Tab-separated table of C-alpha atoms in Angstrom:
chain	number	residue	atom	x	y	z
A	1	MET	CA	-19.066	-24.223	5.137
A	2	ASP	CA	-18.767	-21.095	7.290
A	3	LYS	CA	-19.097	-17.597	5.729
A	4	ARG	CA	-15.664	-16.474	4.094
A	5	ALA	CA	-14.104	-13.775	4.972
A	6	TYR	CA	-13.930	-10.237	3.407
A	7	ASN	CA	-10.450	-10.402	2.063
A	8	PHE	CA	-8.958	-7.346	1.231
A	9	ASN	CA	-5.441	-8.544	1.425
A	10	ALA	CA	-3.336	-7.264	-0.923
A	11	GLY	CA	-1.074	-9.884	-2.287
A	12	PRO	CA	-1.864	-12.619	-1.806
A	13	ALA	CA	-5.183	-12.025	-2.314
A	14	ALA	CA	-9.231	-13.243	-2.873
A	15	LEU	CA	-10.027	-16.188	-5.375
A	16	PRO	CA	-12.819	-16.480	-6.605
A	17	LEU	CA	-14.825	-18.734	-4.391
A	18	ALA	CA	-16.002	-20.981	-7.916
A	19	VAL	CA	-12.236	-21.430	-8.696
A	20	LEU	CA	-10.970	-22.794	-5.756
A	21	GLU	CA	-13.642	-24.882	-5.365
A	22	ARG	CA	-12.819	-26.176	-8.806
A	23	ALA	CA	-9.999	-26.171	-7.672
A	24	GLN	CA	-10.845	-28.670	-4.315
A	25	GLN	CA	-13.009	-31.377	-7.011
A	26	GLU	CA	-9.759	-31.690	-9.280
A	27	LEU	CA	-7.099	-31.908	-6.622
A	28	VAL	CA	-6.690	-35.363	-6.020
A	29	GLU	CA	-6.634	-36.965	-9.437
A	30	TYR	CA	-6.916	-33.968	-12.724
A	31	LYS	CA	-8.888	-34.951	-15.794
A	32	GLY	CA	-9.465	-39.085	-14.458
A	33	ILE	CA	-5.576	-39.128	-15.597
A	34	GLY	CA	-5.871	-41.058	-11.714
A	35	MET	CA	-2.844	-38.157	-10.053
A	36	SER	CA	-3.390	-34.306	-8.977
A	37	ILE	CA	-1.419	-31.403	-12.029
A	38	MET	CA	0.688	-31.501	-9.366
A	39	GLU	CA	2.159	-34.710	-9.633
A	40	ILE	CA	1.914	-34.582	-13.513
A	41	SER	CA	5.327	-34.663	-15.354
A	42	HIS	CA	5.542	-30.805	-17.232
A	43	ARG	CA	6.172	-32.326	-20.805
A	44	SER	CA	3.392	-34.490	-20.538
A	45	LYS	CA	0.202	-33.932	-23.412
A	46	GLU	CA	-1.716	-32.794	-19.857
A	47	TYR	CA	0.421	-30.282	-18.634
A	48	GLU	CA	1.477	-29.435	-22.691
A	49	ALA	CA	-2.172	-28.542	-23.156
A	50	LEU	CA	-2.629	-26.999	-19.943
A	51	ASN	CA	0.241	-24.514	-20.927
A	52	THR	CA	-1.746	-24.076	-24.963
A	53	GLU	CA	-5.424	-23.615	-23.712
A	54	THR	CA	-3.540	-20.978	-20.328
A	55	GLN	CA	-1.259	-18.813	-23.651
A	56	GLU	CA	-4.466	-18.323	-25.267
A	57	LEU	CA	-7.378	-17.865	-22.232
A	58	LEU	CA	-4.445	-14.896	-22.406
A	59	LYS	CA	-4.523	-13.704	-25.076
A	60	GLU	CA	-8.273	-14.112	-26.262
A	61	LEU	CA	-9.172	-12.377	-22.947
A	62	MET	CA	-6.426	-9.502	-23.873
A	63	GLY	CA	-7.202	-9.156	-27.429
A	64	ILE	CA	-3.457	-10.065	-27.525
A	65	PRO	CA	-2.342	-9.460	-31.425
A	66	ASP	CA	-0.257	-11.290	-33.511
A	67	GLY	CA	3.527	-11.251	-32.741
A	68	TYR	CA	3.431	-10.940	-28.383
A	69	GLN	CA	4.691	-13.945	-27.369
A	70	ILE	CA	3.011	-14.871	-24.069
A	71	LEU	CA	6.278	-16.778	-21.237
A	72	PHE	CA	5.281	-18.116	-17.774
A	73	LEU	CA	7.812	-17.658	-15.866
A	74	GLN	CA	9.250	-17.427	-11.871
A	75	GLY	CA	10.797	-15.258	-8.828
A	76	GLY	CA	8.024	-12.870	-9.248
A	77	ALA	CA	7.142	-9.445	-10.468
A	78	SER	CA	10.520	-8.727	-8.489
A	79	SER	CA	12.283	-11.272	-11.518
A	80	GLN	CA	11.490	-8.765	-14.039
A	81	PHE	CA	13.204	-5.865	-12.517
A	82	ALA	CA	16.503	-7.354	-12.856
A	83	MET	CA	15.851	-9.214	-16.427
A	84	ILE	CA	14.129	-6.371	-18.479
A	85	PRO	CA	17.583	-4.320	-18.327
A	86	MET	CA	19.486	-7.299	-18.226
A	87	ASN	CA	18.362	-8.617	-21.919
A	88	PHE	CA	17.221	-5.191	-23.124
A	89	LEU	CA	19.330	-2.834	-22.095
A	90	LYS	CA	22.488	-2.434	-24.326
A	91	PRO	CA	25.580	-0.090	-23.995
A	92	GLY	CA	24.900	3.275	-25.499
A	93	ARG	CA	21.086	2.225	-24.963
A	94	VAL	CA	19.047	4.420	-21.323
A	95	GLY	CA	15.830	2.812	-19.817
A	96	SER	CA	13.941	5.303	-18.747
A	97	TYR	CA	11.194	5.103	-15.540
A	98	VAL	CA	8.172	7.012	-14.177
A	99	HIS	CA	8.698	6.477	-10.696
A	100	THR	CA	5.178	6.883	-9.350
A	101	GLY	CA	5.900	5.209	-5.868
A	102	ALA	CA	7.925	2.512	-4.085
A	103	TRP	CA	7.097	-0.221	-6.521
A	104	ALA	CA	8.934	1.783	-9.934
A	105	GLU	CA	11.601	3.159	-7.457
A	106	LYS	CA	12.833	-1.084	-7.567
A	107	ALA	CA	12.898	-1.356	-11.156
A	108	TYR	CA	14.527	1.324	-11.364
A	109	LYS	CA	17.053	0.453	-8.883
A	110	GLU	CA	18.222	-3.142	-9.764
A	111	ALA	CA	18.387	-1.699	-13.300
A	112	LYS	CA	20.886	0.938	-11.113
A	113	LEU	CA	21.961	-1.839	-9.437
A	114	LEU	CA	23.456	-3.378	-12.336
A	115	GLY	CA	25.144	-0.879	-13.973
A	116	HIS	CA	22.853	0.780	-16.324
A	117	GLU	CA	21.915	3.833	-17.372
A	118	VAL	CA	19.073	5.255	-15.999
A	119	HIS	CA	16.662	8.308	-15.995
A	120	ILE	CA	13.668	9.426	-14.730
A	121	ALA	CA	11.386	10.331	-17.207
A	122	ALA	CA	8.991	12.301	-14.452
A	123	THR	CA	8.285	11.790	-11.390
A	124	SER	CA	5.659	12.163	-8.333
A	125	GLU	CA	7.886	12.695	-5.774
A	126	ALA	CA	6.619	16.137	-5.202
A	127	HIS	CA	3.204	15.104	-4.107
A	128	ASP	CA	4.100	12.523	-1.812
A	129	PHE	CA	3.679	9.580	-4.558
A	130	MET	CA	-0.001	10.124	-4.587
A	131	GLN	CA	-0.164	11.125	-8.389
A	132	ILE	CA	-0.126	9.825	-11.347
A	133	PRO	CA	2.413	12.096	-13.158
A	134	GLU	CA	0.520	13.580	-16.765
A	135	LEU	CA	1.141	11.630	-19.372
A	136	ASN	CA	3.041	15.706	-21.015
A	137	GLU	CA	5.500	15.749	-17.974
A	138	ILE	CA	7.198	12.311	-19.485
A	139	GLU	CA	10.316	12.914	-21.004
A	140	ILE	CA	11.743	9.994	-22.777
A	141	HIS	CA	15.823	10.508	-22.775
A	142	PRO	CA	16.725	10.467	-26.931
A	143	ASP	CA	18.537	6.691	-25.999
A	144	SER	CA	16.349	4.860	-24.204
A	145	ALA	CA	15.564	1.476	-25.132
A	146	TYR	CA	12.002	1.458	-23.480
A	147	LEU	CA	9.684	3.646	-21.217
A	148	HIS	CA	9.237	1.548	-17.783
A	149	ILE	CA	6.193	2.352	-15.717
A	150	THR	CA	3.940	0.969	-13.222
A	151	SER	CA	0.758	0.451	-13.963
A	152	ASN	CA	-1.174	1.188	-10.368
A	153	GLU	CA	1.121	1.628	-7.381
A	154	THR	CA	-0.471	-0.753	-4.723
A	155	ILE	CA	1.240	0.784	-2.343
A	156	GLY	CA	-0.116	4.497	-2.243
A	157	GLY	CA	-3.185	3.456	-4.542
A	158	THR	CA	-2.799	5.470	-7.235
A	159	GLN	CA	-3.217	3.664	-10.871
A	160	PHE	CA	-3.006	4.929	-14.658
A	161	GLN	CA	-5.721	5.630	-16.049
A	162	GLU	CA	-4.392	5.908	-19.892
A	163	TYR	CA	-0.591	5.507	-20.851
A	164	PRO	CA	1.799	7.136	-22.388
A	165	ASN	CA	2.174	7.031	-26.516
A	166	THR	CA	6.132	6.167	-26.848
A	167	GLY	CA	6.519	6.160	-30.080
A	168	ASN	CA	9.277	4.010	-31.610
A	169	VAL	CA	10.999	3.559	-27.422
A	170	PRO	CA	9.301	0.572	-26.800
A	171	LEU	CA	6.937	0.942	-23.658
A	172	ILE	CA	7.181	-2.672	-20.798
A	173	ALA	CA	4.620	-2.487	-18.022
A	174	ASP	CA	3.898	-3.672	-14.940
A	175	MET	CA	0.971	-4.695	-14.289
A	176	SER	CA	1.036	-6.469	-11.463
A	177	SER	CA	-2.248	-5.384	-9.647
A	178	ASP	CA	-3.998	-4.152	-12.179
A	179	ILE	CA	-3.886	-6.857	-14.930
A	180	LEU	CA	-7.647	-7.305	-16.610
A	181	CYS	CA	-9.017	-5.399	-14.028
A	182	ARG	CA	-9.686	-3.327	-17.064
A	183	PRO	CA	-9.521	-3.777	-20.832
A	184	VAL	CA	-5.743	-2.431	-22.274
A	185	ASP	CA	-4.621	-1.845	-25.718
A	186	VAL	CA	-1.954	-4.407	-25.778
A	187	SER	CA	-0.345	-3.086	-28.913
A	188	LYS	CA	0.774	0.095	-27.209
A	189	PHE	CA	3.154	-1.995	-25.626
A	190	ALA	CA	6.344	-3.648	-26.301
A	191	MET	CA	6.183	-5.533	-22.736
A	192	ILE	CA	3.549	-6.065	-20.075
A	193	TYR	CA	4.329	-8.436	-16.712
A	194	ALA	CA	2.330	-9.117	-14.069
A	195	GLY	CA	2.734	-10.986	-10.209
A	196	ALA	CA	0.490	-13.660	-10.273
A	197	GLN	CA	-1.082	-13.002	-6.880
A	198	LYS	CA	-3.347	-10.378	-6.712
A	199	ASN	CA	-5.537	-10.814	-10.516
A	200	LEU	CA	-4.447	-13.921	-11.643
A	201	GLY	CA	-4.175	-16.821	-9.219
A	202	PRO	CA	-1.554	-17.915	-6.146
A	203	SER	CA	1.614	-16.933	-5.978
A	204	GLY	CA	4.493	-19.119	-8.108
A	205	VAL	CA	4.493	-17.919	-11.781
A	206	THR	CA	5.096	-14.451	-13.308
A	207	ILE	CA	2.807	-13.489	-16.527
A	208	ALA	CA	5.766	-11.816	-19.722
A	209	ILE	CA	3.937	-11.150	-23.061
A	210	ILE	CA	6.639	-10.231	-25.166
A	211	ARG	CA	6.456	-8.630	-28.627
A	212	GLU	CA	8.106	-10.778	-30.919
A	213	ASP	CA	10.972	-8.196	-31.976
A	214	LEU	CA	11.737	-6.829	-28.302
A	215	LEU	CA	12.908	-10.942	-28.259
A	216	GLN	CA	16.093	-10.594	-31.195
A	217	ASP	CA	19.420	-10.299	-30.915
A	218	LEU	CA	19.548	-10.364	-26.760
A	219	PRO	CA	22.614	-11.371	-24.742
A	220	LYS	CA	24.319	-13.979	-24.543
A	221	ASN	CA	26.095	-13.016	-21.848
A	222	ILE	CA	23.703	-13.595	-18.928
A	223	PRO	CA	22.292	-16.169	-16.787
A	224	THR	CA	20.140	-19.232	-19.237
A	225	MET	CA	18.085	-18.770	-16.592
A	226	LEU	CA	17.422	-14.956	-16.722
A	227	ARG	CA	17.513	-14.911	-20.656
A	228	TYR	CA	13.467	-14.212	-22.475
A	229	GLU	CA	15.534	-16.535	-24.901
A	230	ILE	CA	15.689	-19.186	-23.716
A	231	HIS	CA	11.353	-19.450	-22.411
A	232	SER	CA	10.483	-18.333	-25.397
A	233	THR	CA	11.985	-20.649	-27.248
A	234	ASN	CA	10.914	-23.390	-24.967
A	235	ASN	CA	7.232	-22.204	-24.816
A	236	SER	CA	8.282	-21.295	-20.808
A	237	LEU	CA	9.064	-25.384	-20.258
A	238	TYR	CA	12.817	-25.162	-20.344
A	239	ASN	CA	13.116	-26.181	-16.782
A	240	THR	CA	10.079	-27.238	-14.334
A	241	PRO	CA	7.222	-24.760	-14.686
A	242	PRO	CA	5.258	-24.033	-11.845
A	243	VAL	CA	2.663	-26.565	-12.754
A	244	TYR	CA	-0.022	-26.289	-10.185
A	245	SER	CA	0.046	-21.892	-10.309
A	246	VAL	CA	-0.395	-21.951	-14.366
A	247	TYR	CA	-3.423	-23.859	-13.704
A	248	MET	CA	-4.396	-21.961	-11.042
A	249	VAL	CA	-4.028	-19.265	-13.521
A	250	ASN	CA	-5.556	-21.544	-16.209
A	251	LEU	CA	-9.246	-21.745	-13.548
A	252	VAL	CA	-8.781	-17.876	-12.823
A	253	LEU	CA	-8.662	-16.745	-17.123
A	254	LYS	CA	-11.891	-19.820	-17.660
A	255	TRP	CA	-13.444	-17.904	-14.475
A	256	ILE	CA	-13.253	-14.324	-15.984
A	257	LYS	CA	-14.479	-15.415	-19.657
A	258	GLU	CA	-17.044	-17.153	-17.556
A	259	ASN	CA	-18.142	-13.909	-16.027
A	260	GLY	CA	-18.536	-11.889	-19.050
A	261	GLY	CA	-14.619	-11.186	-19.825
A	262	VAL	CA	-13.140	-8.050	-18.554
A	263	GLU	CA	-15.258	-5.441	-20.049
A	264	ALA	CA	-17.346	-7.336	-17.148
A	265	MET	CA	-14.770	-6.433	-14.398
A	266	GLU	CA	-14.391	-3.064	-14.376
A	267	GLN	CA	-17.621	-2.857	-14.477
A	268	THR	CA	-18.102	-4.784	-11.539
A	269	ASN	CA	-14.175	-3.379	-9.791
A	270	ARG	CA	-15.928	0.306	-10.535
A	271	ALA	CA	-18.950	-0.393	-8.978
A	272	LYS	CA	-17.223	-1.501	-5.949
A	273	ALA	CA	-14.098	1.623	-5.493
A	274	LYS	CA	-17.405	3.645	-5.949
A	275	LEU	CA	-19.380	2.140	-3.241
A	276	ILE	CA	-15.994	3.036	-0.902
A	277	TYR	CA	-14.935	5.647	-1.832
A	278	ASP	CA	-18.365	7.361	-1.318
A	279	ALA	CA	-18.192	6.342	2.062
A	280	ILE	CA	-14.851	8.125	2.172
A	281	ASP	CA	-16.347	11.271	0.546
A	282	GLU	CA	-19.342	11.475	1.696
A	283	SER	CA	-17.407	11.098	5.287
A	284	LYS	CA	-17.057	14.941	6.092
A	285	GLY	CA	-13.028	14.302	6.207
A	286	PHE	CA	-13.405	11.963	9.061
A	287	TYR	CA	-12.285	9.318	6.038
A	288	ILE	CA	-9.462	11.104	4.138
A	289	GLY	CA	-9.031	9.774	0.710
A	290	CYS	CA	-4.938	8.962	0.128
A	291	ALA	CA	-3.834	9.399	-3.474
A	292	ALA	CA	-5.109	12.612	-6.650
A	293	PRO	CA	-9.146	11.103	-6.579
A	294	ALA	CA	-7.679	11.587	-10.964
A	295	SER	CA	-5.439	9.538	-9.908
A	296	ARG	CA	-7.810	6.658	-7.196
A	297	SER	CA	-6.575	2.831	-8.279
A	298	LEU	CA	-9.912	0.925	-8.487
A	299	MET	CA	-8.084	-2.076	-7.404
A	300	ASN	CA	-6.107	-0.285	-3.825
A	301	LEU	CA	-8.453	2.220	-2.244
A	302	THR	CA	-6.028	3.707	0.923
A	303	PHE	CA	-7.506	6.606	2.887
A	304	ARG	CA	-6.320	7.758	7.083
A	305	LEU	CA	-8.633	8.468	9.586
A	306	ALA	CA	-7.670	11.879	12.023
A	307	SER	CA	-5.570	9.701	14.833
A	308	GLU	CA	-3.227	7.255	14.635
A	309	GLU	CA	-5.032	5.705	17.080
A	310	LEU	CA	-8.263	6.176	15.072
A	311	GLU	CA	-7.089	4.041	12.908
A	312	LYS	CA	-5.825	1.064	14.671
A	313	SER	CA	-9.546	0.986	17.032
A	314	PHE	CA	-10.672	0.686	12.523
A	315	ILE	CA	-8.511	-2.169	11.900
A	316	LYS	CA	-9.416	-3.827	15.831
A	317	GLN	CA	-13.448	-3.974	14.441
A	318	ALA	CA	-12.763	-4.125	11.479
A	319	GLU	CA	-11.170	-8.162	12.330
A	320	ALA	CA	-13.710	-8.156	14.211
A	321	ALA	CA	-16.735	-7.993	12.423
A	322	GLY	CA	-15.277	-10.783	9.370
A	323	PHE	CA	-12.672	-8.011	7.775
A	324	VAL	CA	-9.436	-8.675	6.109
A	325	GLY	CA	-6.168	-6.665	5.260
A	326	LEU	CA	-7.468	-3.539	5.452
A	327	LYS	CA	-4.356	-1.925	7.716
A	328	GLY	CA	-2.078	-0.079	5.349
A	329	HIS	CA	1.881	-0.998	3.997
A	330	ARG	CA	3.637	-1.123	6.963
A	331	SER	CA	6.098	2.233	4.940
A	332	VAL	CA	3.628	4.393	4.618
A	333	GLY	CA	0.344	3.533	7.533
A	334	GLY	CA	-3.074	3.805	7.024
A	335	LEU	CA	-5.948	2.415	5.474
A	336	ARG	CA	-5.670	0.144	1.843
A	337	ALA	CA	-8.589	-1.346	1.015
A	338	SER	CA	-7.601	-4.054	-2.282
A	339	ALA	CA	-10.470	-4.981	-3.724
A	340	TYR	CA	-8.932	-7.010	-6.329
A	341	ASN	CA	-11.288	-8.610	-9.332
A	342	ALA	CA	-12.291	-11.959	-7.361
A	343	VAL	CA	-13.117	-10.001	-4.644
A	344	PRO	CA	-16.937	-9.714	-4.470
A	345	MET	CA	-19.696	-7.229	-4.285
A	346	GLU	CA	-21.175	-8.261	-0.793
A	347	ALA	CA	-17.700	-7.200	0.270
A	348	CYS	CA	-17.227	-3.839	-0.132
A	349	GLU	CA	-21.265	-3.002	0.308
A	350	ALA	CA	-20.332	-4.598	3.649
A	351	LEU	CA	-17.229	-2.177	3.630
A	352	ALA	CA	-18.980	0.977	2.817
A	353	ASN	CA	-21.626	0.108	5.391
A	354	PHE	CA	-19.264	-1.008	8.115
A	355	MET	CA	-17.089	1.962	7.115
A	356	ARG	CA	-20.142	4.749	7.662
A	357	ASP	CA	-21.772	2.590	11.310
A	358	PHE	CA	-17.720	3.618	12.432
A	359	GLN	CA	-17.843	6.664	11.534
A	360	GLN	CA	-21.370	7.594	13.019
A	361	LYS	CA	-20.225	5.771	16.527
A	362	ASN	CA	-16.109	7.975	16.942
A	363	SER	CA	-17.299	10.915	14.977
């Protein structure tokens, strides 16, 4: 096989080579049944076993305690922006949101669109969303049905380093871009959800981890497919699930387990991020980090150069050297390296070396 690209795409993102190779081996025939996993019935014993095993793997890796349901949903995390208020915001209750950037904004705007009362519990707008609000700045509305946070903002490159203590108010987190990058105390959360296409697998499935008490007494007047109760009661098999995406998540979870679990992922991720942040911080201003140092993301490392012309040159030369996905989000420009779990250490080492070489040639 030719040398693989250094894939720093923000999502869909890199997958572990070992996972891709195993999927390749099993593509035509899955476990001796004479068919691909993509061809079997979701009512078959093979798929039901895969469905259960994937739930158990996630439960083991994240230390999910009893009393939580793991759901495999469709529509991406963006569908959860609507499902959460539809299911949990009853008359007289308020949805509280911490506004940390583009994805947090999409979540609260969806609740407003549905006519629900929405409260901004804290915002980092005054800092151009380049830092996470201090936990003591978060003011939860007294009638809150929940507090929603976006644990990692892929565009700005900011990440919660600690999570708020919300007391009796359920804490809901969109962890699409940093789930499994480090250990998390799931018991602090009433719900965690994540689109798969960054740290879990390919696009097509969204994982929701929901505390069982939230699933009680939900509205019956919303569309069937948008009701968590339906997916919970039917073990995510109410309709045809995204079979292949769940299968790929299963392989990614096995890869994480085989490589030391979430604790090992964090150790590697911190080392990878340090390589690139050091190249930024030691550049004497040639590279300018976007996110405030105390809010820097392990997953999405954002930076700028002195001019857009220089940034364009950086991207062009990086692409010629085998780097993919370093262009910043179209809404903010700049540069971004997304170093998810599956991005190998050698890719980050190569990028740090390229950055220093580019600086030397352009200073």
